[in-house]
CSV table of N, CA, C and O in Angstrom, one decimal:
chain,number,residue,atom,x,y,z
A,50,MET,N,7.4,7.9,16.1
A,50,MET,CA,8.9,7.9,16.0
A,50,MET,C,9.2,8.8,14.8
A,50,MET,O,8.6,8.7,13.8
A,51,THR,N,10.3,9.5,14.9
A,51,THR,CA,10.7,10.3,13.8
A,51,THR,C,11.7,9.5,12.9
A,51,THR,O,12.2,8.5,13.4
A,52,VAL,N,11.9,10.0,11.7
A,52,VAL,CA,12.8,9.3,10.8
A,52,VAL,C,14.2,9.1,11.4
A,52,VAL,O,14.8,8.1,11.2
A,53,THR,N,14.6,10.1,12.1
A,53,THR,CA,16.0,10.1,12.6
A,53,THR,C,16.1,9.1,13.8
A,53,THR,O,17.2,8.7,14.2
A,54,GLU,N,15.0,8.7,14.4
A,54,GLU,CA,15.0,7.8,15.5
A,54,GLU,C,15.1,6.3,15.1
A,54,GLU,O,15.2,5.4,15.9
A,55,ILE,N,15.0,6.0,13.8
A,55,ILE,CA,15.0,4.7,13.3
A,55,ILE,C,16.4,4.1,13.3
A,55,ILE,O,17.2,4.6,12.6
A,56,ALA,N,16.6,3.1,14.1
A,56,ALA,CA,17.9,2.5,14.1
A,56,ALA,C,18.2,1.6,12.9
A,56,ALA,O,17.2,1.1,12.3
A,57,ASP,N,19.4,1.3,12.6
A,57,ASP,CA,19.7,0.5,11.5
A,57,ASP,C,19.2,-0.9,11.6
A,57,ASP,O,18.9,-1.5,10.6
A,58,ASP,N,19.0,-1.4,12.8
A,58,ASP,CA,18.5,-2.8,12.9
A,58,ASP,C,17.0,-2.9,13.1
A,58,ASP,O,16.5,-4.0,13.3
A,59,THR,N,16.3,-1.8,13.0
A,59,THR,CA,14.9,-1.8,13.1
A,59,THR,C,14.2,-2.4,11.8
A,59,THR,O,14.7,-2.1,10.7
A,60,TYR,N,13.2,-3.2,12.0
A,60,TYR,CA,12.5,-3.8,10.9
A,60,TYR,C,11.6,-2.7,10.3
A,60,TYR,O,10.6,-2.2,11.0
A,61,LEU,N,11.8,-2.2,9.1
A,61,LEU,CA,11.0,-1.1,8.5
A,61,LEU,C,10.0,-1.7,7.6
A,61,LEU,O,10.3,-2.4,6.6
A,62,LEU,N,8.7,-1.5,8.0
A,62,LEU,CA,7.6,-2.1,7.3
A,62,LEU,C,6.9,-1.0,6.5
A,62,LEU,O,6.3,-0.1,7.0
A,63,ASP,N,7.0,-1.1,5.2
A,63,ASP,CA,6.3,-0.2,4.3
A,63,ASP,C,5.0,-0.7,3.9
A,63,ASP,O,4.9,-1.8,3.2
A,64,VAL,N,3.9,0.0,4.2
A,64,VAL,CA,2.5,-0.5,4.0
A,64,VAL,C,1.8,0.2,2.8
A,64,VAL,O,0.6,0.1,2.7
A,65,ARG,N,2.6,0.8,2.0
A,65,ARG,CA,2.0,1.5,0.8
A,65,ARG,C,1.7,0.5,-0.3
A,65,ARG,O,2.0,-0.7,-0.2
A,66,GLU,N,0.9,1.0,-1.3
A,66,GLU,CA,0.5,0.2,-2.4
A,66,GLU,C,1.7,-0.2,-3.3
A,66,GLU,O,2.8,0.5,-3.3
A,67,ASP,N,1.5,-1.1,-4.2
A,67,ASP,CA,2.6,-1.6,-5.1
A,67,ASP,C,3.2,-0.5,-5.9
A,67,ASP,O,4.4,-0.4,-6.1
A,68,ASP,N,2.4,0.4,-6.5
A,68,ASP,CA,2.9,1.5,-7.4
A,68,ASP,C,3.7,2.4,-6.6
A,68,ASP,O,4.8,2.9,-7.1
A,69,GLU,N,3.3,2.7,-5.3
A,69,GLU,CA,4.1,3.6,-4.5
A,69,GLU,C,5.5,3.0,-4.2
A,69,GLU,O,6.5,3.7,-4.2
A,70,TRP,N,5.4,1.7,-3.8
A,70,TRP,CA,6.7,1.0,-3.5
A,70,TRP,C,7.6,1.0,-4.7
A,70,TRP,O,8.8,1.2,-4.5
A,71,ALA,N,7.1,0.7,-5.9
A,71,ALA,CA,7.9,0.6,-7.1
A,71,ALA,C,8.6,1.9,-7.4
A,71,ALA,O,9.7,1.9,-7.8
A,72,ALA,N,7.9,3.0,-7.2
A,72,ALA,CA,8.4,4.3,-7.5
A,72,ALA,C,9.6,4.7,-6.6
A,72,ALA,O,10.5,5.3,-7.0
A,73,GLY,N,9.4,4.3,-5.3
A,73,GLY,CA,10.5,4.6,-4.4
A,73,GLY,C,10.3,4.2,-3.0
A,73,GLY,O,9.2,4.4,-2.5
A,74,HIS,N,11.2,3.5,-2.4
A,74,HIS,CA,11.1,3.1,-1.0
A,74,HIS,C,12.5,3.1,-0.3
A,74,HIS,O,13.5,3.3,-1.0
A,75,ALA,N,12.5,2.9,1.0
A,75,ALA,CA,13.7,2.9,1.7
A,75,ALA,C,14.5,1.6,1.5
A,75,ALA,O,13.9,0.6,1.5
A,76,PRO,N,15.8,1.7,1.2
A,76,PRO,CA,16.6,0.5,1.1
A,76,PRO,C,16.4,-0.4,2.3
A,76,PRO,O,16.5,0.1,3.4
A,77,GLY,N,16.2,-1.7,2.1
A,77,GLY,CA,16.1,-2.6,3.3
A,77,GLY,C,14.7,-2.7,3.9
A,77,GLY,O,14.5,-3.4,4.8
A,78,ALA,N,13.8,-1.9,3.4
A,78,ALA,CA,12.4,-1.9,3.9
A,78,ALA,C,11.7,-3.2,3.4
A,78,ALA,O,12.2,-3.8,2.4
A,79,HIS,N,10.7,-3.6,4.2
A,79,HIS,CA,9.9,-4.8,3.8
A,79,HIS,C,8.5,-4.3,3.4
A,79,HIS,O,7.9,-3.5,4.1
A,80,HIS,N,8.1,-4.8,2.2
A,80,HIS,CA,6.8,-4.3,1.6
A,80,HIS,C,5.7,-5.2,2.0
A,80,HIS,O,5.7,-6.4,1.7
A,81,LEU,N,4.6,-4.7,2.6
A,81,LEU,CA,3.4,-5.4,2.9
A,81,LEU,C,2.3,-4.4,2.8
A,81,LEU,O,2.0,-3.7,3.8
A,82,PRO,N,1.6,-4.3,1.7
A,82,PRO,CA,0.5,-3.4,1.5
A,82,PRO,C,-0.5,-3.5,2.7
A,82,PRO,O,-0.8,-4.6,3.1
A,83,MET,N,-1.0,-2.4,3.1
A,83,MET,CA,-1.9,-2.4,4.3
A,83,MET,C,-3.1,-3.4,4.2
A,83,MET,O,-3.4,-4.1,5.1
A,84,MET,N,-3.7,-3.4,3.0
A,84,MET,CA,-4.9,-4.3,2.8
A,84,MET,C,-4.5,-5.8,2.9
A,84,MET,O,-5.4,-6.6,3.1
A,85,GLU,N,-3.3,-6.1,2.7
A,85,GLU,CA,-2.9,-7.5,2.8
A,85,GLU,C,-2.4,-7.9,4.2
A,85,GLU,O,-2.2,-9.1,4.4
A,86,LEU,N,-2.3,-7.0,5.1
A,86,LEU,CA,-1.8,-7.3,6.4
A,86,LEU,C,-2.6,-8.4,7.1
A,86,LEU,O,-1.9,-9.3,7.7
A,87,PRO,N,-3.9,-8.4,7.2
A,87,PRO,CA,-4.6,-9.5,7.9
A,87,PRO,C,-4.2,-10.9,7.5
A,87,PRO,O,-4.0,-11.8,8.3
A,88,ALA,N,-4.0,-11.1,6.2
A,88,ALA,CA,-3.7,-12.4,5.6
A,88,ALA,C,-2.2,-12.7,5.8
A,88,ALA,O,-1.8,-13.9,5.8
A,89,ARG,N,-1.3,-11.7,6.0
A,89,ARG,CA,0.1,-11.9,6.0
A,89,ARG,C,0.7,-11.4,7.3
A,89,ARG,O,2.0,-11.2,7.4
A,90,ILE,N,-0.1,-11.3,8.4
A,90,ILE,CA,0.4,-10.7,9.6
A,90,ILE,C,1.6,-11.5,10.2
A,90,ILE,O,2.5,-11.0,10.9
A,91,ALA,N,1.6,-12.8,9.9
A,91,ALA,CA,2.7,-13.7,10.5
A,91,ALA,C,4.1,-13.2,9.9
A,91,ALA,O,5.1,-13.6,10.5
A,92,GLU,N,4.1,-12.5,8.8
A,92,GLU,CA,5.4,-12.0,8.2
A,92,GLU,C,6.0,-10.9,9.1
A,92,GLU,O,7.2,-10.6,8.9
A,93,VAL,N,5.3,-10.3,9.9
A,93,VAL,CA,5.8,-9.2,10.7
A,93,VAL,C,6.4,-9.7,12.0
A,93,VAL,O,5.7,-10.4,12.8
A,94,PRO,N,7.7,-9.5,12.2
A,94,PRO,CA,8.3,-10.0,13.4
A,94,PRO,C,7.7,-9.4,14.7
A,94,PRO,O,7.5,-8.2,14.8
A,95,ALA,N,7.5,-10.2,15.7
A,95,ALA,CA,6.9,-9.8,17.0
A,95,ALA,C,8.0,-9.7,18.0
A,95,ALA,O,7.7,-9.3,19.2
A,96,ASP,N,9.2,-10.0,17.7
A,96,ASP,CA,10.3,-10.1,18.7
A,96,ASP,C,11.4,-9.1,18.5
A,96,ASP,O,12.5,-9.2,19.0
A,97,ARG,N,11.1,-8.0,17.7
A,97,ARG,CA,12.1,-6.9,17.5
A,97,ARG,C,11.3,-5.7,17.2
A,97,ARG,O,10.1,-5.7,17.0
A,98,ASP,N,12.0,-4.5,17.2
A,98,ASP,CA,11.4,-3.3,16.9
A,98,ASP,C,11.0,-3.2,15.5
A,98,ASP,O,11.7,-3.6,14.5
A,99,VAL,N,9.8,-2.7,15.3
A,99,VAL,CA,9.2,-2.6,13.9
A,99,VAL,C,8.7,-1.1,13.8
A,99,VAL,O,8.0,-0.6,14.6
A,100,ALA,N,9.2,-0.5,12.7
A,100,ALA,CA,8.8,0.9,12.4
A,100,ALA,C,7.9,0.8,11.1
A,100,ALA,O,8.3,0.2,10.1
A,101,VAL,N,6.7,1.3,11.2
A,101,VAL,CA,5.7,1.2,10.1
A,101,VAL,C,5.7,2.5,9.4
A,101,VAL,O,5.5,3.6,10.0
A,102,ILE,N,5.8,2.5,8.0
A,102,ILE,CA,5.9,3.7,7.2
A,102,ILE,C,4.9,3.6,6.1
A,102,ILE,O,4.7,2.5,5.5
A,103,CYS,N,4.3,4.8,5.7
A,103,CYS,CA,3.5,4.9,4.5
A,103,CYS,C,3.9,6.2,3.9
A,103,CYS,O,5.1,6.6,4.0
A,104,ARG,N,3.0,6.9,3.1
A,104,ARG,CA,3.4,8.1,2.5
A,104,ARG,C,3.5,9.3,3.5
A,104,ARG,O,4.5,10.0,3.5
A,105,SER,N,2.5,9.4,4.3
A,105,SER,CA,2.5,10.6,5.2
A,105,SER,C,2.3,10.2,6.7
A,105,SER,O,2.4,11.1,7.6
A,106,GLY,N,1.9,9.0,7.0
A,106,GLY,CA,1.7,8.6,8.4
A,106,GLY,C,0.3,8.1,8.8
A,106,GLY,O,0.1,7.6,9.8
A,107,GLY,N,-0.7,8.3,7.9
A,107,GLY,CA,-2.0,7.9,8.2
A,107,GLY,C,-2.3,6.4,8.2
A,107,GLY,O,-2.8,5.8,9.1
A,108,ARG,N,-1.9,5.8,7.0
A,108,ARG,CA,-2.1,4.3,6.9
A,108,ARG,C,-1.2,3.6,7.9
A,108,ARG,O,-1.7,2.6,8.5
A,109,SER,N,0.0,4.1,8.1
A,109,SER,CA,0.9,3.4,9.0
A,109,SER,C,0.4,3.4,10.4
A,109,SER,O,0.5,2.5,11.2
A,110,ALA,N,-0.3,4.5,10.8
A,110,ALA,CA,-0.9,4.7,12.2
A,110,ALA,C,-1.9,3.6,12.4
A,110,ALA,O,-2.1,3.0,13.4
A,111,GLN,N,-2.8,3.4,11.3
A,111,GLN,CA,-3.8,2.4,11.4
A,111,GLN,C,-3.2,1.0,11.5
A,111,GLN,O,-3.7,0.1,12.3
A,112,VAL,N,-2.1,0.7,10.8
A,112,VAL,CA,-1.4,-0.6,10.9
A,112,VAL,C,-0.8,-0.8,12.3
A,112,VAL,O,-0.9,-1.9,12.8
A,113,VAL,N,-0.2,0.2,12.8
A,113,VAL,CA,0.4,0.1,14.2
A,113,VAL,C,-0.7,-0.2,15.2
A,113,VAL,O,-0.6,-1.1,16.0
A,114,ALA,N,-1.9,0.4,15.1
A,114,ALA,CA,-3.0,0.1,16.0
A,114,ALA,C,-3.5,-1.3,15.8
A,114,ALA,O,-3.7,-2.0,16.8
A,115,TYR,N,-3.6,-1.8,14.6
A,115,TYR,CA,-4.0,-3.1,14.3
A,115,TYR,C,-3.0,-4.2,14.9
A,115,TYR,O,-3.4,-5.1,15.5
A,116,LEU,N,-1.7,-3.9,14.7
A,116,LEU,CA,-0.7,-4.8,15.2
A,116,LEU,C,-0.7,-4.8,16.7
A,116,LEU,O,-0.6,-5.9,17.3
A,117,MET,N,-0.9,-3.7,17.3
A,117,MET,CA,-0.9,-3.6,18.8
A,117,MET,C,-2.1,-4.4,19.4
A,117,MET,O,-2.0,-5.1,20.4
A,118,ARG,N,-3.3,-4.3,18.7
A,118,ARG,CA,-4.5,-5.0,19.1
A,118,ARG,C,-4.2,-6.6,18.9
A,118,ARG,O,-4.9,-7.3,19.6
A,119,ASN,N,-3.3,-6.9,18.1
A,119,ASN,CA,-3.0,-8.4,17.9
A,119,ASN,C,-1.8,-8.9,18.5
A,119,ASN,O,-1.2,-9.9,18.1
A,120,GLY,N,-1.3,-8.1,19.5
A,120,GLY,CA,-0.2,-8.6,20.4
A,120,GLY,C,1.2,-8.1,20.1
A,120,GLY,O,2.1,-8.4,20.8
A,121,TRP,N,1.4,-7.2,19.1
A,121,TRP,CA,2.7,-6.6,18.9
A,121,TRP,C,2.8,-5.5,19.9
A,121,TRP,O,1.9,-4.6,20.0
A,122,ASP,N,4.0,-5.4,20.5
A,122,ASP,CA,4.2,-4.2,21.4
A,122,ASP,C,5.4,-3.4,21.0
A,122,ASP,O,5.6,-2.3,21.5
A,123,GLN,N,6.3,-3.9,20.2
A,123,GLN,CA,7.5,-3.2,19.8
A,123,GLN,C,7.3,-2.6,18.4
A,123,GLN,O,8.1,-2.7,17.5
A,124,VAL,N,6.2,-1.9,18.2
A,124,VAL,CA,5.8,-1.4,16.9
A,124,VAL,C,5.5,0.1,17.0
A,124,VAL,O,4.8,0.5,18.0
A,125,ARG,N,6.0,0.9,16.1
A,125,ARG,CA,5.9,2.4,16.2
A,125,ARG,C,5.6,2.9,14.8
A,125,ARG,O,6.0,2.4,13.8
A,126,ASN,N,4.8,4.0,14.7
A,126,ASN,CA,4.5,4.7,13.5
A,126,ASN,C,5.6,5.7,13.2
A,126,ASN,O,6.2,6.4,14.0
A,127,VAL,N,6.0,5.8,11.9
A,127,VAL,CA,7.0,6.7,11.4
A,127,VAL,C,6.3,8.0,11.1
A,127,VAL,O,5.5,8.1,10.1
A,128,GLU,N,6.5,9.1,11.9
A,128,GLU,CA,5.9,10.4,11.7
A,128,GLU,C,6.3,11.0,10.4
A,128,GLU,O,7.5,11.0,10.1
A,129,GLY,N,5.3,11.4,9.6
A,129,GLY,CA,5.6,12.1,8.3
A,129,GLY,C,5.8,11.1,7.2
A,129,GLY,O,6.0,11.5,6.0
A,130,GLY,N,6.0,9.8,7.4
A,130,GLY,CA,6.1,8.8,6.4
A,130,GLY,C,7.3,9.0,5.5
A,130,GLY,O,8.3,9.6,5.8
A,131,MET,N,7.1,8.5,4.3
A,131,MET,CA,8.2,8.5,3.3
A,131,MET,C,8.5,10.0,2.8
A,131,MET,O,9.6,10.3,2.4
A,132,GLY,N,7.5,10.8,2.9
A,132,GLY,CA,7.7,12.2,2.6
A,132,GLY,C,8.8,12.8,3.5
A,132,GLY,O,9.7,13.5,3.1
A,133,GLU,N,8.6,12.5,4.8
A,133,GLU,CA,9.6,13.0,5.8
A,133,GLU,C,10.9,12.3,5.6
A,133,GLU,O,12.0,12.9,5.8
A,134,TRP,N,10.9,11.0,5.3
A,134,TRP,CA,12.1,10.2,5.1
A,134,TRP,C,12.9,10.9,4.0
A,134,TRP,O,14.1,11.1,4.2
A,135,ALA,N,12.3,11.2,2.9
A,135,ALA,CA,13.0,11.8,1.7
A,135,ALA,C,13.5,13.2,2.1
A,135,ALA,O,14.6,13.6,1.8
A,136,ALA,N,12.7,14.0,2.8
A,136,ALA,CA,13.0,15.3,3.2
A,136,ALA,C,14.2,15.4,4.2
A,136,ALA,O,15.0,16.3,4.2
A,137,ALA,N,14.4,14.3,5.0
A,137,ALA,CA,15.5,14.2,5.9
A,137,ALA,C,16.8,13.7,5.2
A,137,ALA,O,17.8,13.6,5.8
A,138,GLY,N,16.7,13.5,3.9
A,138,GLY,CA,17.9,13.1,3.1
A,138,GLY,C,18.2,11.6,3.2
A,138,GLY,O,19.3,11.2,2.8
A,139,ARG,N,17.3,10.8,3.7
A,139,ARG,CA,17.5,9.4,3.7
A,139,ARG,C,17.3,8.8,2.3
A,139,ARG,O,16.5,9.4,1.5
A,140,PRO,N,18.0,7.7,2.0
A,140,PRO,CA,17.9,7.2,0.6
A,140,PRO,C,16.6,6.7,0.2
A,140,PRO,O,15.9,6.1,1.0
A,141,VAL,N,16.2,6.9,-1.1
A,141,VAL,CA,15.0,6.3,-1.7
A,141,VAL,C,15.4,5.7,-3.0
A,141,VAL,O,16.0,6.3,-3.8
A,142,VAL,N,15.0,4.4,-3.1
A,142,VAL,CA,15.4,3.6,-4.3
A,142,VAL,C,14.1,3.1,-5.0
A,142,VAL,O,13.1,2.8,-4.3
A,143,GLY,N,14.2,3.0,-6.3
A,143,GLY,CA,13.1,2.5,-7.1
A,143,GLY,C,13.3,1.0,-7.2
A,143,GLY,O,14.2,0.4,-6.7
A,144,GLU,N,12.3,0.3,-7.8
A,144,GLU,CA,12.3,-1.1,-7.9
A,144,GLU,C,13.5,-1.7,-8.6
A,144,GLU,O,14.0,-2.8,-8.3
A,145,ASN,N,14.1,-0.9,-9.5
A,145,ASN,CA,15.3,-1.4,-10.2
A,145,ASN,C,16.6,-1.0,-9.5
A,145,ASN,O,17.7,-1.2,-10.1
A,146,GLY,N,16.5,-0.5,-8.3
A,146,GLY,CA,17.7,-0.1,-7.6
A,146,GLY,C,18.3,1.3,-7.9
A,146,GLY,O,19.2,1.8,-7.3
A,147,GLN,N,17.6,1.9,-8.9
A,147,GLN,CA,18.0,3.3,-9.2
A,147,GLN,C,17.4,4.3,-8.2
A,147,GLN,O,16.5,3.9,-7.5
A,148,PRO,N,17.8,5.5,-8.2
A,148,PRO,CA,17.2,6.5,-7.3
A,148,PRO,C,15.7,6.6,-7.5
A,148,PRO,O,15.2,6.6,-8.7
A,149,GLY,N,14.9,6.6,-6.5
A,149,GLY,CA,13.5,6.6,-6.6
A,149,GLY,C,12.9,7.9,-6.2
A,149,GLY,O,13.6,8.8,-5.8
A,150,ARG,N,11.6,7.9,-6.2
A,150,ARG,CA,10.8,9.1,-5.7
A,150,ARG,C,9.6,8.7,-5.0
A,150,ARG,O,9.1,7.6,-5.1
A,151,VAL,N,9.1,9.5,-4.1
A,151,VAL,CA,8.0,9.2,-3.3
A,151,VAL,C,6.7,9.7,-4.0
A,151,VAL,O,6.6,10.8,-4.4
A,152,LEU,N,5.8,8.8,-4.1
A,152,LEU,CA,4.5,9.1,-4.7
A,152,LEU,C,3.5,9.5,-3.7
A,152,LEU,O,3.5,9.0,-2.6
């Protein structure tokens, strides 16, 4: 899925590391680092659309495959990740609510 295809009511799951998240993320995104997913999988809603995002799309593609193997079917990878998100002019905020940047 492209950045522009993400609806406002889509659950945006950011699977980047803590430092990447702190530097800049999409407002309203939910942070769950990829390596913590197996232990925290119950936090990911299975009853609504989920868009998974990372920096460029590699880690998020792995997470999408993992979720699909575990019963999620409304889950999609965000092509180009946060790099494409920022390039499309979508907002990026830092941990303190100030304008952020993509690491």
